[in-house]
Tab-separated table of C-alpha atoms and ligand atoms in Angstrom:
chain	number	residue	atom	x	y	z
V	1	MET	CA	-28.547	85.704	10.740
V	2	ASN	CA	-29.168	89.302	9.187
V	3	ASP	CA	-32.394	91.409	9.150
V	4	GLU	CA	-33.729	90.404	5.961
V	5	SER	CA	-33.576	86.781	6.489
V	6	ARG	CA	-34.973	87.352	9.628
V	7	LEU	CA	-37.770	89.270	7.926
V	8	LYS	CA	-38.460	86.452	5.533
V	9	ARG	CA	-38.649	83.571	8.321
V	10	GLN	CA	-41.082	85.857	9.895
V	11	GLU	CA	-43.315	86.085	6.946
V	12	ALA	CA	-42.658	82.201	6.426
V	13	ARG	CA	-43.985	81.437	9.650
V	14	GLY	CA	-47.273	83.469	8.759
V	15	VAL	CA	-46.652	86.497	10.688
V	16	LYS	CA	-48.553	88.156	7.542
V	17	LYS	CA	-47.210	91.755	6.329
V	18	SER	CA	-45.767	92.711	9.943
V	19	ALA	CA	-42.304	92.858	9.908
V	20	LYS	CA	-41.901	94.964	7.170
V	21	ALA	CA	-45.012	97.163	7.973
V	22	LEU	CA	-43.400	97.433	11.285
V	23	ILE	CA	-40.090	98.925	10.340
V	24	LYS	CA	-41.795	101.129	8.175
V	25	GLY	CA	-43.935	102.522	11.286
V	26	GLN	CA	-47.460	101.079	10.231
V	27	SER	CA	-49.269	99.157	12.947
V	28	ALA	CA	-48.815	95.084	12.824
V	29	GLY	CA	-52.534	94.643	11.483
V	30	TYR	CA	-53.640	90.861	10.893
V	31	ASN	CA	-56.870	91.900	9.582
V	32	ASN	CA	-59.106	95.044	9.300
V	33	ARG	CA	-62.148	93.953	11.246
V	34	PRO	CA	-63.747	96.426	12.826
V	35	ALA	CA	-63.127	96.528	16.316
V	36	GLN	CA	-65.990	95.485	18.866
V	37	THR	CA	-67.467	98.238	21.171
V	38	PRO	CA	-67.472	96.858	24.574
V	39	LYS	CA	-68.640	98.704	27.745
V	40	LYS	CA	-65.653	99.636	29.090
V	41	THR	CA	-62.810	99.588	26.847
V	42	ILE	CA	-59.979	100.569	28.813
V	43	TRP	CA	-59.469	99.275	32.360
V	44	ASN	CA	-56.544	101.509	33.799
V	45	LYS	CA	-56.924	104.336	30.836
V	46	LYS	CA	-54.351	106.606	32.900
V	47	ILE	CA	-51.454	103.605	32.465
V	48	GLU	CA	-52.521	101.974	28.934
V	49	CYS	CA	-52.936	105.330	27.632
V	50	MET	CA	-49.598	106.954	29.048
V	51	ASN	CA	-47.595	108.888	26.887
V	52	SER	CA	-44.083	107.755	26.231
V	53	LYS	CA	-42.071	110.333	28.683
V	54	ASP	CA	-44.472	109.742	31.239
V	55	MET	CA	-43.826	105.449	30.857
V	56	HIS	CA	-40.333	105.921	30.641
V	57	ALA	CA	-39.745	107.798	34.029
V	58	LEU	CA	-42.005	105.216	35.880
V	59	GLN	CA	-40.411	102.525	34.235
V	60	SER	CA	-37.054	104.164	35.318
V	61	GLU	CA	-38.031	104.951	38.508
V	62	ARG	CA	-39.325	101.185	39.318
V	63	LEU	CA	-36.079	99.777	37.732
V	64	VAL	CA	-33.774	101.879	39.766
V	65	GLU	CA	-35.973	100.664	43.365
V	66	LEU	CA	-36.058	97.152	41.885
V	67	VAL	CA	-32.188	96.596	41.087
V	68	ASN	CA	-31.366	98.215	44.237
V	69	ARG	CA	-33.805	95.627	46.154
V	70	VAL	CA	-32.640	92.519	44.096
V	71	TYR	CA	-29.089	93.196	44.830
V	72	ASN	CA	-29.484	93.982	48.441
V	73	HIS	CA	-31.965	90.910	48.819
V	74	VAL	CA	-31.232	87.876	46.299
V	75	PRO	CA	-27.403	86.756	46.763
V	76	PHE	CA	-27.699	85.498	42.755
V	77	TYR	CA	-28.191	88.733	41.624
V	78	ARG	CA	-25.603	90.377	43.979
V	79	LYS	CA	-23.175	87.952	42.797
V	80	ARG	CA	-24.011	88.347	39.012
V	81	MET	CA	-23.719	91.910	39.312
V	82	ASN	CA	-20.667	91.963	41.058
V	83	GLU	CA	-18.932	90.030	38.490
V	84	MET	CA	-20.041	92.020	35.848
V	85	GLY	CA	-18.628	94.968	37.825
V	86	VAL	CA	-22.102	96.845	37.898
V	87	LYS	CA	-23.610	98.625	41.108
V	88	PRO	CA	-26.996	99.336	41.692
V	89	SER	CA	-26.137	103.168	41.459
V	90	ASP	CA	-24.843	102.735	37.980
V	91	ILE	CA	-28.435	102.412	37.059
V	92	HIS	CA	-30.359	105.634	36.536
V	93	SER	CA	-32.987	104.955	34.145
V	94	ILE	CA	-34.807	102.257	32.141
V	95	ASP	CA	-32.151	102.709	29.613
V	96	ASP	CA	-29.437	101.182	31.649
V	97	ILE	CA	-31.066	97.903	31.358
V	98	VAL	CA	-28.903	96.841	29.071
V	99	LYS	CA	-25.908	97.095	32.045
V	100	LEU	CA	-27.928	94.254	34.008
V	101	PRO	CA	-27.195	90.199	33.709
V	102	PHE	CA	-29.738	88.468	31.831
V	103	THR	CA	-31.829	85.429	34.097
V	104	TYR	CA	-32.452	81.798	32.369
V	105	LYS	CA	-34.634	79.071	33.228
V	106	ASN	CA	-31.711	76.985	34.259
V	107	ASP	CA	-30.946	79.974	36.905
V	108	LEU	CA	-34.386	79.330	38.505
V	109	ARG	CA	-33.820	75.736	38.471
V	110	ASP	CA	-30.354	75.923	40.221
V	111	ASN	CA	-31.997	78.249	42.580
V	112	TYR	CA	-34.720	75.638	43.392
V	113	PRO	CA	-37.068	75.633	45.265
V	114	PHE	CA	-37.182	79.236	46.737
V	115	ASN	CA	-33.667	80.590	46.395
V	116	LEU	CA	-34.286	83.776	43.866
V	117	PHE	CA	-36.954	84.945	46.163
V	118	ALA	CA	-36.273	88.417	47.616
V	119	VAL	CA	-38.861	88.678	50.629
V	120	PRO	CA	-39.030	86.161	53.587
V	121	MET	CA	-41.189	83.179	53.391
V	122	GLN	CA	-43.577	85.110	55.758
V	123	ASP	CA	-44.339	87.473	53.022
V	124	ILE	CA	-45.171	84.688	50.312
V	125	VAL	CA	-48.448	83.876	50.071
V	126	ARG	CA	-48.918	81.626	47.051
V	127	VAL	CA	-46.405	79.474	45.213
V	128	HIS	CA	-46.957	78.273	41.479
V	129	ALA	CA	-44.591	75.870	39.703
V	130	SER	CA	-44.165	74.738	36.247
V	131	SER	CA	-43.252	71.347	35.309
V	132	GLY	CA	-41.187	71.363	32.289
V	133	THR	CA	-40.155	68.623	30.509
V	134	THR	CA	-36.855	67.918	31.697
V	135	GLY	CA	-35.576	68.357	35.500
V	136	LYS	CA	-36.803	70.280	38.125
V	137	PRO	CA	-39.512	72.148	38.278
V	138	THR	CA	-39.441	76.029	38.808
V	139	THR	CA	-41.062	77.439	41.632
V	140	VAL	CA	-42.238	81.140	41.736
V	141	GLY	CA	-43.620	83.177	44.716
V	142	TYR	CA	-45.899	85.864	45.236
V	143	THR	CA	-46.719	88.420	47.947
V	144	LYS	CA	-50.164	90.301	48.706
V	145	ALA	CA	-49.314	92.920	46.517
V	146	ASP	CA	-47.908	90.563	43.468
V	147	ILE	CA	-51.248	88.839	43.725
V	148	GLU	CA	-53.316	92.491	43.497
V	149	ASN	CA	-51.188	93.151	40.345
V	150	TRP	CA	-51.385	89.937	38.674
V	151	LYS	CA	-55.575	90.562	39.194
V	152	GLU	CA	-54.863	94.177	37.766
V	153	VAL	CA	-52.972	93.127	34.500
V	154	VAL	CA	-55.700	90.386	34.031
V	155	ALA	CA	-58.376	92.648	34.451
V	156	ARG	CA	-56.936	94.689	31.476
V	157	CYS	CA	-56.703	91.893	29.486
V	158	LEU	CA	-60.049	90.667	29.852
V	159	THR	CA	-61.446	94.167	29.419
V	160	MET	CA	-59.284	94.274	26.195
V	161	ALA	CA	-61.182	91.396	24.860
V	162	GLY	CA	-64.749	93.184	25.629
V	163	ILE	CA	-65.471	91.014	28.485
V	164	GLY	CA	-67.181	92.633	31.815
V	165	LYS	CA	-69.414	91.935	34.164
V	166	GLU	CA	-72.117	90.841	31.981
V	167	ASP	CA	-70.022	87.911	31.002
V	168	ILE	CA	-70.059	84.227	32.249
V	169	MET	CA	-66.686	82.920	31.848
V	170	GLN	CA	-65.549	79.276	32.011
V	171	ILE	CA	-62.145	79.036	32.974
V	172	SER	CA	-60.833	75.815	31.553
V	173	TYR	CA	-57.396	76.364	32.207
V	174	GLY	CA	-55.668	74.018	34.775
V	175	TYR	CA	-56.239	75.101	38.518
V	176	GLY	CA	-53.353	74.343	40.721
V	177	LEU	CA	-49.876	74.740	40.566
V	178	PHE	CA	-50.185	75.972	36.810
V	179	THR	CA	-50.906	79.866	36.793
V	180	GLY	CA	-53.576	79.372	33.980
V	181	GLY	CA	-56.667	78.740	36.217
V	182	LEU	CA	-55.833	80.925	39.520
V	183	GLY	CA	-54.398	83.575	37.115
V	184	VAL	CA	-57.346	84.473	35.408
V	185	HIS	CA	-59.699	83.579	37.811
V	186	TYR	CA	-59.066	86.765	40.036
V	187	GLY	CA	-59.091	89.126	37.088
V	188	ALA	CA	-61.854	87.567	35.931
V	189	GLU	CA	-63.629	88.267	39.043
V	190	ALA	CA	-62.433	91.700	39.226
V	191	VAL	CA	-64.108	92.781	35.992
V	192	GLY	CA	-67.270	91.224	37.688
V	193	CYS	CA	-67.708	88.033	35.430
V	194	SER	CA	-69.600	85.206	37.163
V	195	VAL	CA	-66.917	82.808	36.977
V	196	ILE	CA	-67.353	79.290	36.620
V	197	PRO	CA	-63.588	77.619	37.622
V	198	ILE	CA	-64.331	74.280	36.160
V	199	SER	CA	-60.326	73.825	35.617
V	200	GLY	CA	-59.414	71.699	32.583
V	201	GLY	CA	-60.489	68.247	31.451
V	202	ASN	CA	-63.759	66.201	31.179
V	203	THR	CA	-64.964	67.154	27.895
V	204	ARG	CA	-68.310	66.032	27.817
V	205	ARG	CA	-68.783	67.995	31.372
V	206	GLN	CA	-67.626	71.400	30.151
V	207	LEU	CA	-69.944	71.130	27.058
V	208	GLN	CA	-73.049	70.595	29.508
V	209	LEU	CA	-71.913	73.333	31.854
V	210	MET	CA	-71.174	75.567	28.900
V	211	SER	CA	-74.602	75.118	27.825
V	212	ASP	CA	-76.501	74.907	30.816
V	213	PHE	CA	-74.755	78.147	32.438
V	214	GLY	CA	-74.858	79.746	29.371
V	215	SER	CA	-71.150	80.655	29.277
V	216	THR	CA	-70.031	83.594	26.988
V	217	VAL	CA	-66.388	83.297	27.609
V	218	LEU	CA	-64.415	80.604	27.541
V	219	ALA	CA	-60.892	80.355	28.691
V	220	CYS	CA	-58.595	77.953	27.737
V	221	THR	CA	-55.266	76.882	25.522
V	222	PRO	CA	-56.465	77.305	21.817
V	223	SER	CA	-55.486	73.177	20.894
V	224	TYR	CA	-58.316	72.398	24.016
V	225	ALA	CA	-60.856	74.847	22.606
V	226	LEU	CA	-60.300	73.296	18.985
V	227	HIS	CA	-61.005	69.700	20.324
V	228	LEU	CA	-63.965	71.195	22.171
V	229	ALA	CA	-65.286	72.531	19.034
V	230	ASP	CA	-65.142	69.233	17.471
V	231	ALA	CA	-66.881	67.468	20.417
V	232	LEU	CA	-69.788	69.485	20.366
V	233	SER	CA	-71.585	67.003	17.754
V	234	GLU	CA	-70.740	63.802	19.395
V	235	ASN	CA	-72.093	65.033	22.793
V	236	GLY	CA	-75.293	66.432	21.302
V	237	TYR	CA	-74.633	69.528	20.996
V	238	SER	CA	-74.454	72.236	18.245
V	239	LEU	CA	-73.533	76.051	18.155
V	240	LYS	CA	-77.350	76.960	18.777
V	241	ASP	CA	-77.072	75.702	22.423
V	242	MET	CA	-74.353	77.675	23.141
V	243	LYS	CA	-73.855	81.765	24.122
V	244	LEU	CA	-70.077	81.695	23.701
V	245	LYS	CA	-68.955	85.221	22.355
V	246	THR	CA	-65.520	85.115	22.893
V	247	GLY	CA	-62.443	83.099	23.653
V	248	VAL	CA	-59.307	84.223	25.959
V	249	PHE	CA	-56.711	81.546	24.482
V	250	GLY	CA	-53.248	81.359	25.413
V	251	ALA	CA	-50.416	79.388	27.442
V	252	GLU	CA	-48.932	77.540	23.438
V	253	PRO	CA	-48.229	79.091	20.320
V	254	TRP	CA	-50.861	79.415	17.772
V	255	THR	CA	-50.916	81.112	14.622
V	256	GLU	CA	-52.870	83.854	13.353
V	257	ASN	CA	-54.774	81.185	10.747
V	258	MET	CA	-55.750	79.201	13.895
V	259	ARG	CA	-57.067	81.938	15.359
V	260	LEU	CA	-59.435	82.721	12.694
V	261	GLU	CA	-60.033	78.930	12.606
V	262	LEU	CA	-61.627	78.824	15.921
V	263	GLU	CA	-63.535	82.275	15.470
V	264	LYS	CA	-65.292	80.196	12.820
V	265	LYS	CA	-65.734	77.218	14.265
V	266	TRP	CA	-66.899	78.917	17.321
V	267	GLY	CA	-68.634	81.899	16.124
V	268	ILE	CA	-66.995	83.569	18.643
V	269	LYS	CA	-64.319	86.444	18.765
V	270	ALA	CA	-61.157	84.650	19.621
V	271	HIS	CA	-58.352	87.055	21.919
V	272	ASP	CA	-54.635	85.605	22.504
V	273	ILE	CA	-53.683	85.926	26.277
V	274	TYR	CA	-49.741	85.577	26.995
V	275	GLY	CA	-47.628	84.929	30.186
V	276	LEU	CA	-45.648	82.897	31.910
V	277	SER	CA	-45.329	81.396	35.426
V	278	GLU	CA	-41.573	83.284	36.067
V	279	ILE	CA	-42.802	86.663	35.181
V	280	MET	CA	-46.354	86.316	36.524
V	281	GLY	CA	-48.654	83.919	34.852
V	282	PRO	CA	-51.389	84.913	32.233
V	283	GLY	CA	-51.583	88.320	31.742
V	284	VAL	CA	-48.265	90.071	30.412
V	285	ALA	CA	-49.772	90.768	27.482
V	286	ASN	CA	-53.151	90.494	25.689
V	287	ASP	CA	-54.689	91.481	21.960
V	288	CYS	CA	-57.312	94.248	21.915
V	289	SER	CA	-60.317	94.032	19.147
V	290	TYR	CA	-58.084	94.918	16.679
V	291	HIS	CA	-55.504	91.707	16.603
V	292	ALA	CA	-52.396	93.862	15.898
V	293	GLY	CA	-49.893	92.570	18.513
V	294	LEU	CA	-50.420	91.904	22.069
V	295	HIS	CA	-50.375	95.066	24.483
V	296	VAL	CA	-47.910	94.347	26.924
V	297	HIS	CA	-48.424	96.028	30.403
V	298	GLU	CA	-44.993	97.588	30.387
V	299	ASP	CA	-45.296	99.417	33.752
V	300	HIS	CA	-44.807	95.927	35.619
V	301	PHE	CA	-43.349	93.998	32.611
V	302	TYR	CA	-40.638	95.667	30.575
V	303	PRO	CA	-40.003	93.698	27.218
V	304	GLU	CA	-36.564	93.376	24.795
V	305	ILE	CA	-36.212	91.736	21.635
V	306	VAL	CA	-32.411	90.179	21.513
V	307	ASP	CA	-30.388	88.144	19.053
V	308	PRO	CA	-31.067	84.620	19.779
V	309	THR	CA	-27.024	84.184	19.708
V	310	THR	CA	-25.333	87.329	20.534
V	311	LYS	CA	-28.172	88.387	22.936
V	312	LYS	CA	-27.863	91.930	21.749
V	313	ALA	CA	-30.623	94.286	21.370
V	314	LEU	CA	-32.291	94.173	17.719
V	315	PRO	CA	-34.220	96.837	16.303
V	316	GLU	CA	-37.885	97.333	16.670
V	317	GLY	CA	-39.628	95.080	13.989
V	318	ILE	CA	-36.780	92.580	13.881
V	319	GLU	CA	-37.626	89.227	15.632
V	320	GLY	CA	-35.865	87.629	18.236
V	321	GLU	CA	-36.055	86.187	21.662
V	322	LEU	CA	-38.378	88.119	24.034
V	323	VAL	CA	-36.731	89.356	27.341
V	324	PHE	CA	-38.771	90.771	30.396
V	325	THR	CA	-37.795	92.698	33.829
V	326	THR	CA	-40.586	92.238	36.038
V	327	LEU	CA	-40.682	96.123	37.616
V	328	THR	CA	-42.880	95.888	40.688
V	329	LYS	CA	-42.803	92.032	41.460
V	330	GLU	CA	-41.624	91.211	45.291
V	331	GLY	CA	-42.017	87.522	45.288
V	332	ILE	CA	-39.212	86.791	42.804
V	333	PRO	CA	-38.415	89.749	41.124
V	334	LEU	CA	-36.139	88.971	37.643
V	335	LEU	CA	-34.265	91.041	35.732
V	336	ARG	CA	-33.772	90.538	32.021
V	337	TYR	CA	-35.459	87.268	31.925
V	338	ASN	CA	-35.201	85.340	28.810
V	339	THR	CA	-38.352	83.594	27.795
V	340	ARG	CA	-37.092	81.947	24.530
V	341	ASP	CA	-40.602	83.239	23.059
V	342	LEU	CA	-39.872	84.669	19.477
V	343	SER	CA	-41.532	88.001	18.887
V	344	THR	CA	-41.212	91.695	17.772
V	345	LEU	CA	-41.986	94.874	19.537
V	346	ASN	CA	-43.660	97.935	18.137
V	347	HIS	CA	-44.162	100.972	19.908
V	348	LYS	CA	-46.333	102.644	17.744
V	349	PRO	CA	-49.948	103.286	19.642
V	350	CYS	CA	-52.774	101.361	18.536
V	351	LEU	CA	-56.218	102.196	16.919
V	352	CYS	CA	-57.943	101.164	20.100
V	353	GLY	CA	-56.272	104.303	21.615
V	354	ARG	CA	-53.631	102.350	24.030
V	355	THR	CA	-50.171	103.239	23.844
V	356	SER	CA	-48.693	100.431	25.639
V	357	VAL	CA	-46.070	98.617	23.458
V	358	ARG	CA	-47.252	95.393	21.753
V	359	MET	CA	-45.808	92.342	20.963
V	360	GLN	CA	-46.281	90.459	17.783
V	361	LYS	CA	-48.436	87.130	18.639
V	362	ILE	CA	-45.884	84.169	19.420
V	363	THR	CA	-45.631	81.545	16.965
V	364	GLY	CA	-43.031	79.425	18.181
V	365	ARG	CA	-39.837	79.568	20.718
V	366	SER	CA	-36.006	79.700	19.753
V	367	ASP	CA	-35.818	75.947	21.453
V	368	ASP	CA	-38.951	74.806	19.439
V	369	MET	CA	-36.833	75.380	16.259
V	370	LEU	CA	-36.316	71.903	14.538
V	371	ILE	CA	-33.436	71.672	12.343
V	372	ILE	CA	-34.253	69.307	9.360
V	373	ARG	CA	-31.181	68.477	7.157
V	374	GLY	CA	-30.017	71.819	8.014
V	375	VAL	CA	-33.521	73.708	7.360
V	376	ASN	CA	-34.427	75.549	10.620
V	377	LEU	CA	-38.375	74.853	10.915
V	378	PHE	CA	-41.094	75.784	13.537
V	379	PRO	CA	-44.094	73.580	14.155
V	380	SER	CA	-46.030	76.794	13.497
V	381	GLN	CA	-45.268	77.396	9.712
V	382	ILE	CA	-47.103	73.832	8.973
V	383	GLU	CA	-49.643	74.808	11.033
V	384	HIS	CA	-49.973	77.917	8.636
V	385	VAL	CA	-49.898	76.283	5.654
V	386	LEU	CA	-52.453	73.299	6.645
V	387	LEU	CA	-54.696	75.846	7.625
V	388	GLU	CA	-54.297	78.200	4.523
V	389	MET	CA	-55.363	75.188	2.608
V	390	GLY	CA	-58.473	74.413	4.851
V	391	GLU	CA	-58.512	71.002	3.399
V	392	THR	CA	-58.215	68.954	6.636
V	393	SER	CA	-58.801	69.310	10.503
V	394	ALA	CA	-56.281	71.579	12.168
V	395	HIS	CA	-55.523	68.796	14.187
V	396	TYR	CA	-51.821	67.540	13.409
V	397	MET	CA	-48.607	66.177	14.593
V	398	LEU	CA	-44.987	65.927	13.278
V	399	PHE	CA	-42.664	63.105	13.726
V	400	VAL	CA	-38.996	63.849	13.150
V	401	ASP	CA	-36.664	60.762	12.290
V	402	ARG	CA	-33.205	59.592	11.063
V	403	GLU	CA	-32.887	57.468	8.272
V	404	ASN	CA	-29.500	56.039	7.062
V	405	ASN	CA	-28.410	59.075	8.550
V	406	LEU	CA	-30.861	61.520	6.975
V	407	ASP	CA	-33.528	63.417	8.739
V	408	THR	CA	-37.047	62.284	7.914
V	409	LEU	CA	-40.121	64.472	8.555
V	410	GLU	CA	-43.423	63.314	8.526
V	411	LEU	CA	-46.903	64.955	9.325
V	412	LYS	CA	-49.772	63.129	10.605
V	413	VAL	CA	-53.143	65.249	10.051
V	414	GLU	CA	-56.285	64.067	10.671
V	415	LEU	CA	-58.914	64.124	8.046
V	416	VAL	CA	-62.873	65.547	8.415
V	417	GLU	CA	-65.421	63.263	8.479
V	418	SER	CA	-66.779	63.813	5.325
V	419	GLN	CA	-63.411	63.111	3.901
V	420	LEU	CA	-63.894	59.591	5.080
V	421	THR	CA	-66.093	58.805	2.163
V	422	ASP	CA	-63.710	60.133	-0.248
V	423	THR	CA	-61.944	57.321	-3.017
V	424	ILE	CA	-58.265	56.378	-2.044
V	425	ARG	CA	-57.361	58.561	-5.293
V	426	ASP	CA	-58.949	61.621	-3.877
V	427	LEU	CA	-56.922	61.255	-0.518
V	428	GLN	CA	-53.555	60.179	-2.313
V	429	ASN	CA	-54.210	63.321	-4.116
V	430	LEU	CA	-54.762	65.215	-1.232
V	431	SER	CA	-51.567	64.372	0.457
V	432	ARG	CA	-49.518	65.319	-2.449
V	433	LYS	CA	-51.222	68.248	-2.878
V	434	ILE	CA	-49.985	69.167	1.377
V	435	GLU	CA	-46.970	67.891	0.448
V	436	HIS	CA	-46.289	70.097	-2.438
V	437	ALA	CA	-47.589	73.137	-0.546
V	438	LEU	CA	-45.454	72.515	2.417
V	439	ASN	CA	-42.114	71.888	0.253
V	440	SER	CA	-43.035	75.584	-1.796
V	441	ALA	CA	-43.231	77.040	2.174
V	442	ILE	CA	-40.390	75.685	3.782
V	443	GLY	CA	-38.450	73.893	1.248
V	444	LEU	CA	-38.447	70.677	2.646
V	445	HIS	CA	-40.182	66.880	1.767
V	446	VAL	CA	-42.584	66.436	4.027
V	447	LYS	CA	-44.095	62.829	4.290
V	448	VAL	CA	-48.169	63.300	4.542
V	449	THR	CA	-49.931	60.801	6.159
V	450	LEU	CA	-53.630	61.459	6.594
V	451	VAL	CA	-55.536	59.698	9.216
V	452	GLU	CA	-59.121	59.301	10.517
V	453	PRO	CA	-60.653	61.932	12.538
V	454	LYS	CA	-59.887	61.770	16.300
V	455	THR	CA	-56.739	59.343	16.364
V	456	ILE	CA	-54.188	62.061	17.130
V	457	ALA	CA	-54.281	62.889	20.972
V	458	ARG	CA	-55.917	65.329	22.543
V	459	SER	CA	-54.492	67.534	25.073
V	460	GLU	CA	-56.334	69.583	27.965
V	461	GLY	CA	-53.532	71.602	28.348
V	462	LYS	CA	-50.457	72.498	26.667
V	463	ALA	CA	-50.621	70.683	23.068
V	464	ILE	CA	-47.732	68.716	22.179
V	465	ARG	CA	-47.150	68.566	18.251
V	466	VAL	CA	-43.596	67.198	17.658
V	467	VAL	CA	-42.138	63.846	18.126
V	468	ASP	CA	-38.456	64.196	17.492
V	469	ASN	CA	-36.965	60.705	17.560
V	470	ARG	CA	-33.358	61.619	16.557
V	471	LYS	CA	-32.973	62.544	20.355
V	472	LYS	CA	-33.777	58.744	21.534
K	501	LIG	O1	-48.674	79.355	30.004
K	501	LIG	C1	-49.519	80.978	31.613
K	501	LIG	C2	-50.818	81.048	30.719
K	501	LIG	C3	-51.540	80.502	31.226
K	501	LIG	C4	-50.549	81.965	29.539
K	501	LIG	C5	-52.685	80.796	30.744
K	501	LIG	C6	-51.805	82.316	29.108
K	501	LIG	C7	-53.146	81.845	29.288
K	501	LIG	P1	-46.187	78.602	31.708
K	501	LIG	O2	-46.719	77.202	31.675
K	501	LIG	O3	-44.876	78.818	32.706
K	501	LIG	O4	-47.181	79.945	31.721
K	501	LIG	O5	-45.770	78.732	29.728
K	501	LIG	C8	-45.494	79.732	29.257
K	501	LIG	O6	-46.045	79.289	27.613
K	501	LIG	O7	-43.094	81.121	27.814
K	501	LIG	C9	-44.446	80.311	25.923
K	501	LIG	O8	-43.790	79.692	25.371
K	501	LIG	C10	-46.016	79.881	26.121
K	501	LIG	N1	-47.021	80.679	25.855
K	501	LIG	C11	-47.832	81.141	26.862
K	501	LIG	N2	-49.149	82.190	26.367
K	501	LIG	C12	-48.733	82.200	24.916
K	501	LIG	C13	-49.484	82.403	23.928
K	501	LIG	C14	-48.573	80.099	30.972
K	501	LIG	N3	-50.694	83.290	23.891
K	501	LIG	C15	-45.038	79.885	27.955
K	501	LIG	N4	-49.040	82.335	22.641
K	501	LIG	C16	-44.375	80.754	27.190
K	501	LIG	C17	-48.012	81.641	22.312
K	501	LIG	C18	-47.675	81.302	25.143
K	501	LIG	N5	-47.295	81.037	23.680
């Protein structure tokens, strides 16, 4: 795929005016809302505003040390590097990173549970695991220093979102083997929030405590935040009962339109927190009040963007797979871990004052891409169109099937309560209108079925948006 068609695809997925602007060197702004003025705007000014020369030197020093460490302590990496004919002495600066091997999720699975750990088990103070949809879980281990660094990067993220000691933070990410709950928790305590570690689920109780305790920040997946907003009235609450000001949403792809929808529904500022258990958990990156991409904590997590097919580095602003090297991790340091998340990078300093590289909001993963009758489709393209139209709820589900050897795609989308009194003709017109809008946006016929409110399964964690019956 060439750069031009990548740009087109990026734009079709709702990455507004970003790609071209990025190439021209402008900031990848989603909107031009004025920034908030939180009390402490930058948690670690020295690092977050470091000039590129000093950052390069810091990253280089850390990479050299890291490569020596993994070569000497992780047989998997020693073998990989030997196979490639690379020695630690070949790595002099961060620019040499391209000489190093990639790491994939399967490498973690193949080394289950602890074979990629670079320290003895006595030095591991915490283990997390991600279940994944297939096969064995992937396990990650943290030393005391890793936990301290994790706390630091999450504190930077929360400060970026204008969160501080005056806030009461309801953490509705799951606590347990999932990194969401505990990961956000320590950073929230570090910035001085009053933390409510409620974990996921039990919607009624979430709303009751949010109202009784006066939570000012909600941290959960965007799909669960949407569900909680929709559940307000049926549980006898309105926005007036809540003091919520900020959302820290992540752990799943969501579009810019969904971010705006959540801001509107809750009357809050919604921020995007990104991360993955293999690299640390939540806190790898976060957007500031300009919402112009997510600031990556590049002193700990060095990002690259590579072509999904050739795995070669792509130019700034071109979308590809996001790859991270953990520059400081002790427990399970990873070289060039391919996340499969699709993004772009922007090295221009941000209007907020931070100089850290920004990654574009993630709207999909390379392995989420559906191929329907030869057309590449990401679920986020559908979300973008639906929310742009704003004529249904934001709860949807895609069903892919094969009839007479042809792929079919059905979109089930929930109506809002007030549409239940519409005539059948009104509803038929609405589904035709959505079909038409989808056809012009993605070039595919999608059968649109409008369903009653609250009939699509809700998730308390990561939403499942696609059922692909072709795989059965
Ligand atoms: O989801 C860590 C996390 C917890 C991040 C809470 C943010 C908040 P995993 O379960 O390992 O870790 O899943 C990682 O989730 O590769 C992305 O595909 C997706 N993901 C995470 N954050 C975002 C985000 C946690 N902000 C995988 N936007 C990643 C889009 C996200 N996708």
